[in-house]
Rosetta silent file (secondary structure, phi, psi, omega in degrees, C-alpha in Angstrom):
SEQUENCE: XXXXXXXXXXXXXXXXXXXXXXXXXXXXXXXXXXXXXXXXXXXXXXXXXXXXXXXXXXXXXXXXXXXXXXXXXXXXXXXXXXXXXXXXXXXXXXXXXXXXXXXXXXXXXXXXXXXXXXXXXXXXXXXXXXXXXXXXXXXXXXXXXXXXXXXXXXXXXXXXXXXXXXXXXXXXXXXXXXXXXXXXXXXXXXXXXXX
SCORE:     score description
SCORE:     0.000 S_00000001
   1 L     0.000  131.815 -178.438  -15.651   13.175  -13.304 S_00000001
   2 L   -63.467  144.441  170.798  -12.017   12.912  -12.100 S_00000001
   3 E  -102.554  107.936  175.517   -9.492   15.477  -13.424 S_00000001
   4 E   -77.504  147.591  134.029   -5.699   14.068  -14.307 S_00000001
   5 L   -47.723   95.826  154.078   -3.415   16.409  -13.087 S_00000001
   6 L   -99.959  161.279 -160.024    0.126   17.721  -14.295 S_00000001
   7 L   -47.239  158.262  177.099    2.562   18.912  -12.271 S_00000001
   8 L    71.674    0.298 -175.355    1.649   22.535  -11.528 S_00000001
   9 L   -86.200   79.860 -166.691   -1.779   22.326  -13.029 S_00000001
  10 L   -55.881  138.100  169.226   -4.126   24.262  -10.733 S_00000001
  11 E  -104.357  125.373  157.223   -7.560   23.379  -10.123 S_00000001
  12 E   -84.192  128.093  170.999  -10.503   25.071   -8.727 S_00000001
  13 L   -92.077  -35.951 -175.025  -12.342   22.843   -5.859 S_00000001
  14 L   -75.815  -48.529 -160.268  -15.107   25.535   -5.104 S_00000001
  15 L   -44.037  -53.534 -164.057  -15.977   27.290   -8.306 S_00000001
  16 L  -119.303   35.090  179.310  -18.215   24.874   -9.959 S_00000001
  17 L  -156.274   69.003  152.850  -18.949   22.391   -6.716 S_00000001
  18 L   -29.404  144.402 -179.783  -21.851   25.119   -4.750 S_00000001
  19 L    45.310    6.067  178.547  -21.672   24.031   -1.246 S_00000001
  20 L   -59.423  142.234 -169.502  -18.307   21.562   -1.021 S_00000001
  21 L  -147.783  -10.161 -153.934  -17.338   21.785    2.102 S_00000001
  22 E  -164.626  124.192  168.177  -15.282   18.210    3.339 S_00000001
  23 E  -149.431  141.062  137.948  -12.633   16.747    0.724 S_00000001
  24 E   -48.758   82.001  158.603  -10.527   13.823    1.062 S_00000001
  25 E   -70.449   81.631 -163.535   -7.095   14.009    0.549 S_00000001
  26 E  -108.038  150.001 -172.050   -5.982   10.723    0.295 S_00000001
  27 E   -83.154  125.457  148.050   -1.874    9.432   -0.273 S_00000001
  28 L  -138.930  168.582  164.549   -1.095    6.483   -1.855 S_00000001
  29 L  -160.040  153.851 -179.214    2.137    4.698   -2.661 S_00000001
  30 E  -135.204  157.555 -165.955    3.682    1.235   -3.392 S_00000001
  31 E  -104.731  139.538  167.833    7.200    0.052   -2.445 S_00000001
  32 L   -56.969  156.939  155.125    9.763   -1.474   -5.504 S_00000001
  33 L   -91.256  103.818 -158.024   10.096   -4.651   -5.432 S_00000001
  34 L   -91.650 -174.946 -149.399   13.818   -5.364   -4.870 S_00000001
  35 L  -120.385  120.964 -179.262   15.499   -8.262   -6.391 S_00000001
  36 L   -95.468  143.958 -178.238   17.532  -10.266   -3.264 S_00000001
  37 L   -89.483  142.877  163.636   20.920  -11.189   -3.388 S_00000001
  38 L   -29.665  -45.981 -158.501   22.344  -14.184   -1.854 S_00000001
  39 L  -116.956   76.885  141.425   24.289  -12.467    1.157 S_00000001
  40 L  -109.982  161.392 -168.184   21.367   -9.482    1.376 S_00000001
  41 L  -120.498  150.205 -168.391   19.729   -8.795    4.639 S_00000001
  42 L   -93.512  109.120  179.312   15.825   -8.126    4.365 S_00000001
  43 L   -55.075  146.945  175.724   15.183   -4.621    4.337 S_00000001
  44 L   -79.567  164.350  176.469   12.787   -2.935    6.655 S_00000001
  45 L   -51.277 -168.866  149.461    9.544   -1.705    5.323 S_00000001
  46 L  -104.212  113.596  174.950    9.411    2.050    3.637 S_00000001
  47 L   -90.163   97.098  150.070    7.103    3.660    6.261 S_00000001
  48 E   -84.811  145.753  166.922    5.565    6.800    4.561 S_00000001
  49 E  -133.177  155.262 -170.586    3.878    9.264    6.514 S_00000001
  50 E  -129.442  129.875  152.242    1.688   12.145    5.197 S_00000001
  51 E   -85.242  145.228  166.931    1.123   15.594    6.180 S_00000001
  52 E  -115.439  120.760  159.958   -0.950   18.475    6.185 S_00000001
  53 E  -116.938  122.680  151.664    0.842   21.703    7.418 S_00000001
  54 E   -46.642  103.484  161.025   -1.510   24.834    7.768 S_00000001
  55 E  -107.696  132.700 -174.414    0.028   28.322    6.920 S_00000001
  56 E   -75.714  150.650  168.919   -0.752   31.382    7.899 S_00000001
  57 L    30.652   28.388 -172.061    0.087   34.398    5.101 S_00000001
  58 L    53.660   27.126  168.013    1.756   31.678    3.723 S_00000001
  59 E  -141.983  136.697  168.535    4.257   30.778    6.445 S_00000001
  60 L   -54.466   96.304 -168.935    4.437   28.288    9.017 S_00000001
  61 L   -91.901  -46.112 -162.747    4.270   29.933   12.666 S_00000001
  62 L  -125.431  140.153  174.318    3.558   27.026   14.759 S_00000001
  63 H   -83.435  -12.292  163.462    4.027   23.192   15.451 S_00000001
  64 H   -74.120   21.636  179.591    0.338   22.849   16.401 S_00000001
  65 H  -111.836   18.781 -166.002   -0.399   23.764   12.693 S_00000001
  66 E  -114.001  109.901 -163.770    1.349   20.966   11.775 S_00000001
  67 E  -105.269  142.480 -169.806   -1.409   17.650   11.606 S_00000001
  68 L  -168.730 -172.142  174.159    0.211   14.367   11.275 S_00000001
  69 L   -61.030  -25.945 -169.583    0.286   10.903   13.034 S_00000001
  70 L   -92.063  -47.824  178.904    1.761   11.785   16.830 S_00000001
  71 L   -85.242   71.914  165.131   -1.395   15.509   16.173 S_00000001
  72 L   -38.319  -38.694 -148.657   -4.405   13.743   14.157 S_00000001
  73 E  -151.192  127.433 -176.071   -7.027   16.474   14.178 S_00000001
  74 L   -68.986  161.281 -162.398   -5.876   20.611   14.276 S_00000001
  75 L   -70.638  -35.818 -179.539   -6.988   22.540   17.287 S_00000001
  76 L   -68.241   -4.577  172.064  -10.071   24.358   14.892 S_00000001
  77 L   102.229  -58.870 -160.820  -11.564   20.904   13.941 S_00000001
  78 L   -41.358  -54.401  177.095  -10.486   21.973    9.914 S_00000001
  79 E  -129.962  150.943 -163.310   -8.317   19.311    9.358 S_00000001
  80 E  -122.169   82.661 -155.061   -8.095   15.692   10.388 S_00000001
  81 E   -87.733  129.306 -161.082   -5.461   13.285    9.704 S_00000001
  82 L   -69.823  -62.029  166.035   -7.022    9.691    9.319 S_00000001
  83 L   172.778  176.569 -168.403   -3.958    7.346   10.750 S_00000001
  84 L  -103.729  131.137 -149.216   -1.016    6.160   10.155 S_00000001
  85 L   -98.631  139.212 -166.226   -0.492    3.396    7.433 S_00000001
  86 L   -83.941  -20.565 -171.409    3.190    1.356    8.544 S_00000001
  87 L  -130.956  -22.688 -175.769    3.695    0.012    5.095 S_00000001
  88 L    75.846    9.815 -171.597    1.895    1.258    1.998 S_00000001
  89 L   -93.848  148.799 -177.910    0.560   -2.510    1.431 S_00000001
  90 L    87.329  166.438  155.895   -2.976   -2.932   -0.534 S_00000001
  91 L   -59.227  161.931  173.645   -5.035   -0.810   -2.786 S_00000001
  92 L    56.317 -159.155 -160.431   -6.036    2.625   -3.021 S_00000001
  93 L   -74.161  159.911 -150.549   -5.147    5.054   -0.487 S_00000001
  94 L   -97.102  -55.880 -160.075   -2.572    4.239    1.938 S_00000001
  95 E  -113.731  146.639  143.067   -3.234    7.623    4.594 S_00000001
  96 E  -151.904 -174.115 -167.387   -5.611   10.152    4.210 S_00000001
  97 E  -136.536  110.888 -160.373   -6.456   13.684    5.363 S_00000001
  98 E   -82.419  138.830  165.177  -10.235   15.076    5.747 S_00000001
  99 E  -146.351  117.577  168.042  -10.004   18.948    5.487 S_00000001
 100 E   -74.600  107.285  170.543  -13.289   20.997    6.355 S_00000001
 101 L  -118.220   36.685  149.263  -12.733   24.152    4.576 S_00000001
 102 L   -63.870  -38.119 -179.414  -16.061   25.198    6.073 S_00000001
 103 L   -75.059  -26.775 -150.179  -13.848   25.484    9.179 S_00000001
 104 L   -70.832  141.343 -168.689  -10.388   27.013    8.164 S_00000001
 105 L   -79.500  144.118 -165.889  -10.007   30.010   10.449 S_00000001
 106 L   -68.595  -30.987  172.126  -10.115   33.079    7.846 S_00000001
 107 L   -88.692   20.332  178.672   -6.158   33.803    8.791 S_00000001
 108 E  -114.006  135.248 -145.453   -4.896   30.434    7.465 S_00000001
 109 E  -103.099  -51.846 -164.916   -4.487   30.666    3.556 S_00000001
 110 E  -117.624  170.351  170.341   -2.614   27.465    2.226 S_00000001
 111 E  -159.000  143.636 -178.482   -2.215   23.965    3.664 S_00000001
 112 E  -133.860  143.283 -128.680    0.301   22.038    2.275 S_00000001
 113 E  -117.182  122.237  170.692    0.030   18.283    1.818 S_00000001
 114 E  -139.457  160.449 -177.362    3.615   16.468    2.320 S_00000001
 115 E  -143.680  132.931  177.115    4.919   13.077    2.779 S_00000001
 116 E  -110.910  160.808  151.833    7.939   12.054    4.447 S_00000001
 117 E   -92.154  116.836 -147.893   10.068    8.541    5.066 S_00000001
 118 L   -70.716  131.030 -173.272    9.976    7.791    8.369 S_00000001
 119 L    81.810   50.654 -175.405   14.132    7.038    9.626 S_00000001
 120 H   -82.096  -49.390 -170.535   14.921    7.431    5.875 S_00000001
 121 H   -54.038  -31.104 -155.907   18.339    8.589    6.535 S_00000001
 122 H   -98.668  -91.704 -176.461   18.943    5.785    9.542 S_00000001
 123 H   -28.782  -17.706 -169.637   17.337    3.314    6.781 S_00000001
 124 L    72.813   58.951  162.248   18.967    3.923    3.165 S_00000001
 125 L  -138.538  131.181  170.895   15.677    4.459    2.050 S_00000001
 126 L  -136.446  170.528 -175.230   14.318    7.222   -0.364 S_00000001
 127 H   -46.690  -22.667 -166.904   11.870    7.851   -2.808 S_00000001
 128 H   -67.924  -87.051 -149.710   13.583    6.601   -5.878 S_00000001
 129 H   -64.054   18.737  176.890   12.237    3.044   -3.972 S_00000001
 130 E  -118.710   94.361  167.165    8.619    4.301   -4.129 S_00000001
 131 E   -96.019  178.837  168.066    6.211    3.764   -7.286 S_00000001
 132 L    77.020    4.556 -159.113    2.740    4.301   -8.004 S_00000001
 133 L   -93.226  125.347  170.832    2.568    7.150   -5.674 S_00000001
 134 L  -128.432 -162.395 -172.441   -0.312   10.063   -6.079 S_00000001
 135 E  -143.745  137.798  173.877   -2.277   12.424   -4.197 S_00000001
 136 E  -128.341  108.344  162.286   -6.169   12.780   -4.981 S_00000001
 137 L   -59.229  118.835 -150.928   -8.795   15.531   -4.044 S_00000001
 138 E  -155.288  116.748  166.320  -12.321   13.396   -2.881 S_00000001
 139 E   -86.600  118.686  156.692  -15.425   15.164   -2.542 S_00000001
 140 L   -34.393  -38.411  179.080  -16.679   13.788    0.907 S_00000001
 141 L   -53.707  -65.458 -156.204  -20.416   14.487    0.253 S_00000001
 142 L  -111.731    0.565  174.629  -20.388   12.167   -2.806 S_00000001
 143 L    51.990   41.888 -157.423  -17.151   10.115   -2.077 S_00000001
 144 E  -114.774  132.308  169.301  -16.683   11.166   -5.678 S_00000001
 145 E   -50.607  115.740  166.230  -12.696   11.740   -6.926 S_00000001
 146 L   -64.357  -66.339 -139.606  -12.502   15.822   -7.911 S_00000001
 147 E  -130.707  155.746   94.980   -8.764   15.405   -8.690 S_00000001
 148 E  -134.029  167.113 -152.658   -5.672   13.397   -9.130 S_00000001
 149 L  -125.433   63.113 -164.640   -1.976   14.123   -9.517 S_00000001
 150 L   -52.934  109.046 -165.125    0.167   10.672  -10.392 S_00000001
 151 L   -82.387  145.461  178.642    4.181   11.840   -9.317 S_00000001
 152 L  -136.248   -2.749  152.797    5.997   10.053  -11.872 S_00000001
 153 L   -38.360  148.863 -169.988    9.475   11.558  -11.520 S_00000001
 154 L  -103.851  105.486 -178.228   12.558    9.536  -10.553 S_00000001
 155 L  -108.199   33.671 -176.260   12.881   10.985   -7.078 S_00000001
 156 L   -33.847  118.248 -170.311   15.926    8.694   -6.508 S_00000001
 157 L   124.172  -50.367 -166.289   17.496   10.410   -3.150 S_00000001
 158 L   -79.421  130.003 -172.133   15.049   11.954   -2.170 S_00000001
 159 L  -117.477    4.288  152.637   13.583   11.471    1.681 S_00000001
 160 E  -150.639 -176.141 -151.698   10.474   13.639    1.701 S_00000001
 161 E  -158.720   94.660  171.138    8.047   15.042   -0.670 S_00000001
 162 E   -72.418  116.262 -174.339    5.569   17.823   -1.391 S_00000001
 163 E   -77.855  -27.116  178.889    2.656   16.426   -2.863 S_00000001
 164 E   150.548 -178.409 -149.338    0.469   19.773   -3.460 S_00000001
 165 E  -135.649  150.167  174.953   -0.813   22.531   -1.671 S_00000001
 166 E  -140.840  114.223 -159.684   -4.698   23.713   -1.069 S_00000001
 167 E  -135.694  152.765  163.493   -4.645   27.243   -0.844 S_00000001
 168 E   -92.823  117.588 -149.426   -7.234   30.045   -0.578 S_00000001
 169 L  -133.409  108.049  169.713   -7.439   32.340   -3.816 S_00000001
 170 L    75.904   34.998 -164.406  -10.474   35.160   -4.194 S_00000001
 171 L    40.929   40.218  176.025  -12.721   33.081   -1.356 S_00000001
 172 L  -140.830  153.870  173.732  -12.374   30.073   -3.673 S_00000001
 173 E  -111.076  110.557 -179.831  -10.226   26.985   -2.897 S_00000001
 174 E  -125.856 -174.062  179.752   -8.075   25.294   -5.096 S_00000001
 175 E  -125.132  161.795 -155.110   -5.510   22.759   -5.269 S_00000001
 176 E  -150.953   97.973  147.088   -1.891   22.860   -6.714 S_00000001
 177 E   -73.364  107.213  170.683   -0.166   19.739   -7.564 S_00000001
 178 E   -33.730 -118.220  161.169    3.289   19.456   -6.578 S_00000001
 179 E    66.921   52.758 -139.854    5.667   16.895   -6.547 S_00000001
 180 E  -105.705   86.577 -176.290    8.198   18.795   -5.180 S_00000001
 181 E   -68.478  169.833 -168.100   11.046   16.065   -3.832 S_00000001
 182 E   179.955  160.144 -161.911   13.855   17.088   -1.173 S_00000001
 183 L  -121.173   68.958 -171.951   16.098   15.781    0.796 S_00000001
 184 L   -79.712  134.111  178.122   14.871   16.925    4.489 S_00000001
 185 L  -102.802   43.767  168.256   15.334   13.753    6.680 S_00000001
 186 L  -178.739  136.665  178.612   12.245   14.681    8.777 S_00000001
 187 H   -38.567  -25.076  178.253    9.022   16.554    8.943 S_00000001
 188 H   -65.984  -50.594  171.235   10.837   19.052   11.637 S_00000001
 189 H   -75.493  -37.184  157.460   12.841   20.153    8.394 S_00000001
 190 H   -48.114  -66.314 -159.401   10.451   19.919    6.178 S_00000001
 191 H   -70.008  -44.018  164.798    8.225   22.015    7.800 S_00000001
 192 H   -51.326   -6.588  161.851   10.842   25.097    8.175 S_00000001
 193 H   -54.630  -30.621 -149.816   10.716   25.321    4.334 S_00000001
 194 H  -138.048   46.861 -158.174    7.768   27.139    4.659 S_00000001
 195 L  -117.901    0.000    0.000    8.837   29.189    7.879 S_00000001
């Protein structure tokens, strides 16, 4: 049975699910629909893209820790980034991100799940122009939801977004829903938050 989420509400993924080993993180979002004007020019899509960046001791050391669309899969195998969705069109998840946390090498603690807009700054485009958008925790074994976290905030402004964090607490793994908006215009910036 799925678990709603509010912000900040931690969850244990290990305690009570013996042997989990492979969860889905999958992203979803849908684009407003805007209302066209005579003299308006037809906007480009809003291309989200979603991350996982791996931290060590709870800082970012490296750009191979960072898995995303141009790095799919981290050099230990642990996490896997599925591909990259250009539009957000259809149901269910748009991107998602398999993390083995049979694999995570014992010094990386957190991983933290973010989504940016790709050009948002060159585009006009920020979150405030995004509904519908959540983040879900999917046990892989049973393709069964653990988790979801719906962001429902007016993130009007905003060009990227931490969606939640999966961090290692006591040898147990849980997740921490975010839904932390900012106005970084790029994953390069992003990612020095946690530097």
């Amino acid at each position: 049975m799925s678990i709603s989420l509010q912000k900040g509400q931690k969850v244990s993924l290990t305690k009570d699910n013996a042997g989990l080993s492979k969860v889905i993180v999958g992203l979803g979002w849908d684009e407003v629909q805007q209302k066209k004007g005579l003299f308006s020019l037809k906007s480009q899509p809003i291309d989200c893209d979603a991350s996982a960046i791996m931290l060590k001791n709870g800082k970012y050391v490296a750009k191979s820790d960072i898995v995303y669309f141009g790095h799919l899969s981290h050099s230990s195998g642990s996490v896997k980034h599925m591909g990259d969705n250009l539009t957000g069109a259809g149901d269910g998840d748009d991107e998602q991100i398999i993390i083995d946390i049979s694999k995570i090498p014992a010094e990386y603690d957190k991983i933290v799940v973010v989504v940016n807009i790709y050009q948002a700054v060159a585009r006009k485009q920020h979150f405030g122009l995004i509904r519908n958008a959540f983040i879900r925790i999917v046990d892989q074994r049973t393709n069964s939801e653990m988790c979801r976290f719906n962001l429902t905030d007016d993130y009007s402004g905003m060009t990227s977004m931490i969606f939640g964090e999966l961090y290692r607490y006591n040898d147990e793994w849980k997740f921490n829903p975010m839904g932390q908006g900012t106005t970084d215009p790029g994953l390069g910036e992003l990612a020095k938050r946690f530097a």
